[in-house]
Amino acid sequence: MTFPGGTRMSRDHFFPSAYFLVLGLHFAMLFLSTMTRACPKSCLCTERSGLVAVQCASRNLEDIPSDLPHDTVSLLLSSNHITKIPSQAFKELPRLQELDLSRNAIESVDAGAFQGISESLRILDLSHNHLRGVPKEAFARLHAKISLANNPWHCECTLQEVLRELQLDPETINEVSCHTSVQEEYSGKPVIQVLDSGINFCNFHHKTTDVAMFVTMFGWFTMVIAYVIYYVRHNQEDARRHLEYLKSLPSSSQISKDFDTISTVL
């Protein structure tokens, strides 16, 4: 093959070059299509210096999007209708640093909800939701500053153990209050204030368990005693009836006298 200027290229050189050119274009198109799909259609993705921020606030979402860019560092999901954070919901986002889930309707957080981002996450906002409690494993190994304000927390042993392991946002820490409690007198009070006063909800838990066990054992003991009394009385009644029956039978001497009388007559 001859190009303008007299340059010649053999067929052996032309076809490999064309092959690699087509292959390169194919991969470029595939990469671009992947980047296009990476941002959920209901969200707005912006990129700066190779870092992606995903804005999904106020989009009427009921679930956490699954097709998020892998380079996402900021994910804003506030003011939606999300009710649950499932296990490994963010496992494909190893560089995630900021996660805003405030002002949703979240009622439950699975134990492995933040698996895969525990090391990278720096800010986590779960304020203004419907959380009453969370499993201890949910926030395991998290180093993020966490906001848990304005949730209807039920103050008991598990919540106490969870809060002691977290780095709570100092600006909203006093807004983490007991909506209900194992001791009604602490309802409506800030959790940290109650704990700082020396209250230990785990002691209440153990006492409640001990009382329940005592009541259960007392109930079983009462049932056993009642059965024994019934059994004894029932047997006494049977024995009395049997004795009366035996007394009603004619004695052997009486039978002998009757037999002698009959013999004499005969």
Short mmCIF file of C-alpha atoms in Angstrom, two decimals:
data_model
loop_
_atom_site.label_atom_id
_atom_site.label_comp_id
_atom_site.label_asym_id
_atom_site.label_seq_id
_atom_site.Cartn_x
_atom_site.Cartn_y
_atom_site.Cartn_z
CA MET A 1 0.00 0.00 0.00
CA THR A 2 1.36 3.43 -1.03
CA PHE A 3 0.56 6.63 0.92
CA PRO A 4 0.98 10.18 -0.38
CA GLY A 5 4.66 11.11 -0.54
CA GLY A 6 5.68 7.71 -1.72
CA THR A 7 5.54 6.04 1.67
CA ARG A 8 4.71 2.40 1.41
CA MET A 9 3.25 0.17 4.11
CA SER A 10 3.05 -3.53 3.71
CA ARG A 11 -0.12 -5.43 4.38
CA ASP A 12 1.58 -7.18 7.29
CA HIS A 13 2.13 -3.83 9.05
CA PHE A 14 -1.23 -2.30 8.18
CA PHE A 15 -3.61 -4.89 9.57
CA PRO A 16 -2.04 -5.16 13.09
CA SER A 17 -2.08 -1.37 13.37
CA ALA A 18 -5.72 -1.21 12.33
CA TYR A 19 -6.56 -4.01 14.75
CA PHE A 20 -5.05 -2.18 17.73
CA LEU A 21 -6.75 1.05 16.66
CA VAL A 22 -10.18 -0.60 16.60
CA LEU A 23 -9.47 -2.34 19.89
CA GLY A 24 -8.47 0.94 21.50
CA LEU A 25 -11.64 2.64 20.27
CA HIS A 26 -13.70 -0.23 21.62
CA PHE A 27 -12.20 0.06 25.09
CA ALA A 28 -12.59 3.84 25.03
CA MET A 29 -16.28 3.53 24.21
CA LEU A 30 -16.72 0.86 26.87
CA PHE A 31 -15.04 3.10 29.46
CA LEU A 32 -17.18 6.08 28.52
CA SER A 33 -20.37 4.03 28.64
CA THR A 34 -19.38 2.68 32.04
CA MET A 35 -18.79 6.19 33.35
CA THR A 36 -22.17 7.24 31.99
CA ARG A 37 -23.96 4.35 33.73
CA ALA A 38 -22.03 4.90 36.95
CA CYS A 39 -24.09 7.92 38.00
CA PRO A 40 -27.69 7.03 38.92
CA LYS A 41 -30.19 8.82 36.73
CA SER A 42 -31.94 10.28 39.78
CA CYS A 43 -28.72 11.83 41.10
CA LEU A 44 -26.22 14.48 40.07
CA CYS A 45 -22.54 13.50 39.90
CA THR A 46 -19.70 16.02 39.85
CA GLU A 47 -16.01 15.23 39.49
CA ARG A 48 -13.01 17.22 40.65
CA SER A 49 -9.42 15.97 40.51
CA GLY A 50 -10.64 12.43 39.95
CA LEU A 51 -12.90 12.50 43.01
CA VAL A 52 -16.66 12.11 42.57
CA ALA A 53 -19.39 13.73 44.65
CA VAL A 54 -22.88 12.26 44.25
CA GLN A 55 -25.87 14.46 45.10
CA CYS A 56 -29.05 12.41 45.64
CA ALA A 57 -30.81 14.59 48.23
CA SER A 58 -34.57 15.15 48.00
CA ARG A 59 -35.10 12.70 45.13
CA ASN A 60 -37.90 10.61 46.72
CA LEU A 61 -35.60 7.60 46.91
CA GLU A 62 -36.81 4.59 48.89
CA ASP A 63 -33.58 2.60 48.60
CA ILE A 64 -29.88 3.37 48.48
CA PRO A 65 -28.76 3.44 44.80
CA SER A 66 -26.60 0.49 43.81
CA ASP A 67 -25.04 1.90 40.60
CA LEU A 68 -22.78 4.48 42.20
CA PRO A 69 -19.34 5.50 40.86
CA HIS A 70 -16.54 3.53 42.51
CA ASP A 71 -14.55 6.74 43.09
CA THR A 72 -17.32 8.40 45.09
CA VAL A 73 -15.96 10.29 48.08
CA SER A 74 -19.13 12.18 49.03
CA LEU A 75 -22.64 10.67 48.93
CA LEU A 76 -25.57 12.88 49.93
CA LEU A 77 -28.83 10.98 50.43
CA SER A 78 -30.63 13.29 52.84
CA SER A 79 -34.38 14.09 52.74
CA ASN A 80 -35.51 10.90 51.01
CA HIS A 81 -37.75 7.99 52.07
CA ILE A 82 -35.10 5.37 52.86
CA THR A 83 -36.22 3.05 55.66
CA LYS A 84 -33.33 0.62 55.98
CA ILE A 85 -29.57 0.39 55.52
CA PRO A 86 -28.91 -3.18 54.34
CA SER A 87 -25.73 -5.14 54.86
CA GLN A 88 -22.80 -4.13 52.61
CA ALA A 89 -24.79 -1.26 51.12
CA PHE A 90 -21.58 0.68 50.35
CA LYS A 91 -19.06 -2.11 49.80
CA GLU A 92 -18.29 -0.89 46.25
CA LEU A 93 -17.26 2.58 47.50
CA PRO A 94 -13.85 2.05 49.12
CA ARG A 95 -12.96 5.77 48.93
CA LEU A 96 -16.17 7.09 50.50
CA GLN A 97 -15.44 9.79 53.10
CA GLU A 98 -18.75 11.57 53.63
CA LEU A 99 -22.16 9.90 53.92
CA ASP A 100 -25.29 11.93 54.65
CA LEU A 101 -28.42 9.89 55.39
CA SER A 102 -30.16 12.49 57.53
CA ARG A 103 -33.89 13.27 57.35
CA ASN A 104 -35.01 9.91 56.04
CA ALA A 105 -37.28 7.30 57.63
CA ILE A 106 -34.56 4.83 58.59
CA GLU A 107 -35.78 2.36 61.21
CA SER A 108 -33.10 -0.32 61.04
CA VAL A 109 -29.39 -0.66 60.32
CA ASP A 110 -28.01 -4.11 59.51
CA ALA A 111 -24.94 -5.34 61.37
CA GLY A 112 -22.77 -5.17 58.22
CA ALA A 113 -24.25 -1.95 56.81
CA PHE A 114 -20.95 -0.06 56.70
CA GLN A 115 -18.72 -2.99 55.84
CA GLY A 116 -16.06 -1.93 53.34
CA ILE A 117 -16.00 1.78 54.25
CA SER A 118 -15.07 1.61 57.94
CA GLU A 119 -11.52 2.77 57.27
CA SER A 120 -12.21 5.54 54.74
CA LEU A 121 -15.40 7.12 56.14
CA ARG A 122 -14.88 10.39 58.02
CA ILE A 123 -18.39 11.88 58.35
CA LEU A 124 -21.65 9.94 58.90
CA ASP A 125 -24.97 11.72 59.45
CA LEU A 126 -27.94 9.62 60.62
CA SER A 127 -29.81 12.43 62.36
CA HIS A 128 -33.56 13.00 62.04
CA ASN A 129 -34.53 9.38 61.36
CA HIS A 130 -36.66 6.76 63.15
CA LEU A 131 -33.92 4.79 64.85
CA ARG A 132 -34.70 3.27 68.26
CA GLY A 133 -31.61 1.09 68.44
CA VAL A 134 -28.75 -0.37 66.41
CA PRO A 135 -26.74 -3.60 66.70
CA LYS A 136 -23.31 -3.26 68.27
CA GLU A 137 -21.66 -4.64 65.13
CA ALA A 138 -23.11 -1.93 62.85
CA PHE A 139 -20.52 0.70 63.78
CA ALA A 140 -17.63 -1.68 64.43
CA ARG A 141 -14.23 -0.20 63.48
CA LEU A 142 -15.76 3.07 62.25
CA HIS A 143 -13.51 6.10 62.73
CA ALA A 144 -16.02 8.65 61.43
CA LYS A 145 -17.58 11.55 63.27
CA ILE A 146 -21.20 10.47 63.66
CA SER A 147 -24.41 12.42 64.16
CA LEU A 148 -27.28 10.48 65.74
CA ALA A 149 -29.39 13.43 66.88
CA ASN A 150 -33.19 13.57 66.81
CA ASN A 151 -33.95 9.86 66.70
CA PRO A 152 -36.48 8.16 69.03
CA TRP A 153 -33.79 6.20 70.90
CA HIS A 154 -34.72 3.55 73.44
CA CYS A 155 -32.12 3.83 76.19
CA GLU A 156 -30.96 0.42 77.34
CA CYS A 157 -27.79 -1.65 77.67
CA THR A 158 -27.04 -2.21 73.96
CA LEU A 159 -27.38 1.48 73.06
CA GLN A 160 -25.10 2.39 75.96
CA GLU A 161 -22.42 -0.01 74.72
CA VAL A 162 -22.74 1.30 71.14
CA LEU A 163 -22.42 4.97 72.10
CA ARG A 164 -19.33 4.36 74.20
CA GLU A 165 -17.45 3.15 71.12
CA LEU A 166 -18.43 6.04 68.81
CA GLN A 167 -16.98 9.44 68.03
CA LEU A 168 -20.17 11.47 68.29
CA ASP A 169 -20.48 14.88 66.67
CA PRO A 170 -19.87 17.34 69.55
CA GLU A 171 -22.24 19.91 68.01
CA THR A 172 -25.25 17.58 68.16
CA ILE A 173 -24.33 15.24 71.02
CA ASN A 174 -26.86 16.80 73.41
CA GLU A 175 -29.63 16.16 70.88
CA VAL A 176 -29.19 12.39 71.24
CA SER A 177 -31.97 11.85 73.78
CA CYS A 178 -33.84 8.96 75.38
CA HIS A 179 -37.27 8.86 73.78
CA THR A 180 -38.04 5.83 75.94
CA SER A 181 -35.97 4.02 78.54
CA VAL A 182 -35.78 0.88 80.67
CA GLN A 183 -36.26 3.38 83.51
CA GLU A 184 -39.07 5.79 82.68
CA GLU A 185 -37.51 8.59 84.71
CA TYR A 186 -34.77 9.04 82.07
CA SER A 187 -37.12 9.47 79.12
CA GLY A 188 -36.65 12.83 77.39
CA LYS A 189 -33.16 13.38 78.78
CA PRO A 190 -29.92 13.52 76.73
CA VAL A 191 -28.26 10.11 76.74
CA ILE A 192 -24.79 11.47 77.47
CA GLN A 193 -26.11 13.47 80.41
CA VAL A 194 -27.69 10.36 81.88
CA LEU A 195 -24.57 8.24 81.38
CA ASP A 196 -22.30 10.96 82.77
CA SER A 197 -24.40 11.00 85.95
CA GLY A 198 -23.26 7.44 86.62
CA ILE A 199 -26.33 5.59 85.40
CA ASN A 200 -25.59 2.14 83.96
CA PHE A 201 -28.42 0.79 81.82
CA CYS A 202 -26.75 -2.63 81.75
CA ASN A 203 -27.36 -2.97 85.50
CA PHE A 204 -31.07 -2.41 84.92
CA HIS A 205 -30.95 -5.05 82.22
CA HIS A 206 -29.40 -7.61 84.57
CA LYS A 207 -31.81 -6.78 87.36
CA THR A 208 -34.78 -7.12 85.03
CA THR A 209 -33.44 -10.47 83.83
CA ASP A 210 -32.95 -11.68 87.41
CA VAL A 211 -36.47 -10.68 88.41
CA ALA A 212 -37.94 -12.39 85.36
CA MET A 213 -35.99 -15.56 86.15
CA PHE A 214 -37.14 -15.46 89.78
CA VAL A 215 -40.77 -15.03 88.75
CA THR A 216 -40.48 -17.91 86.28
CA MET A 217 -38.90 -20.22 88.86
CA PHE A 218 -41.49 -19.26 91.47
CA GLY A 219 -44.26 -20.02 88.98
CA TRP A 220 -42.84 -23.47 88.23
CA PHE A 221 -42.36 -24.18 91.94
CA THR A 222 -45.97 -23.20 92.63
CA MET A 223 -47.20 -25.50 89.86
CA VAL A 224 -45.19 -28.43 91.25
CA ILE A 225 -46.50 -27.88 94.79
CA ALA A 226 -50.08 -27.61 93.50
CA TYR A 227 -49.69 -30.86 91.57
CA VAL A 228 -48.27 -32.69 94.61
CA ILE A 229 -51.14 -31.48 96.80
CA TYR A 230 -53.68 -32.53 94.17
CA TYR A 231 -52.02 -35.91 93.76
CA VAL A 232 -51.96 -36.59 97.52
CA ARG A 233 -55.57 -35.49 98.02
CA HIS A 234 -56.73 -37.52 95.06
CA ASN A 235 -54.97 -40.64 96.38
CA GLN A 236 -56.36 -40.04 99.85
CA GLU A 237 -59.87 -39.92 98.43
CA ASP A 238 -59.32 -43.17 96.52
CA ALA A 239 -57.86 -44.81 99.61
CA ARG A 240 -60.85 -43.71 101.73
CA ARG A 241 -63.32 -45.09 99.22
CA HIS A 242 -61.42 -48.36 99.02
CA LEU A 243 -61.39 -48.65 102.81
CA GLU A 244 -65.12 -48.02 103.02
CA TYR A 245 -65.69 -50.69 100.43
CA LEU A 246 -63.65 -53.20 102.40
CA LYS A 247 -65.57 -52.36 105.56
CA SER A 248 -68.84 -52.97 103.77
CA LEU A 249 -67.84 -56.53 102.92
CA PRO A 250 -68.94 -59.31 105.38
CA SER A 251 -66.18 -60.59 107.64
CA SER A 252 -64.95 -64.22 107.56
CA SER A 253 -66.40 -64.99 111.05
CA GLN A 254 -69.80 -63.77 109.99
CA ILE A 255 -69.65 -65.98 106.91
CA SER A 256 -68.69 -68.98 109.13
CA LYS A 257 -71.60 -68.35 111.51
CA ASP A 258 -74.03 -68.09 108.61
CA PHE A 259 -72.70 -71.36 107.21
CA ASP A 260 -73.15 -73.14 110.61
CA THR A 261 -76.70 -71.84 110.87
CA ILE A 262 -77.55 -73.18 107.45
CA SER A 263 -76.06 -76.60 108.36
CA THR A 264 -78.09 -76.81 111.56
CA VAL A 265 -81.29 -76.09 109.76
CA LEU A 266 -80.54 -78.75 107.24
#
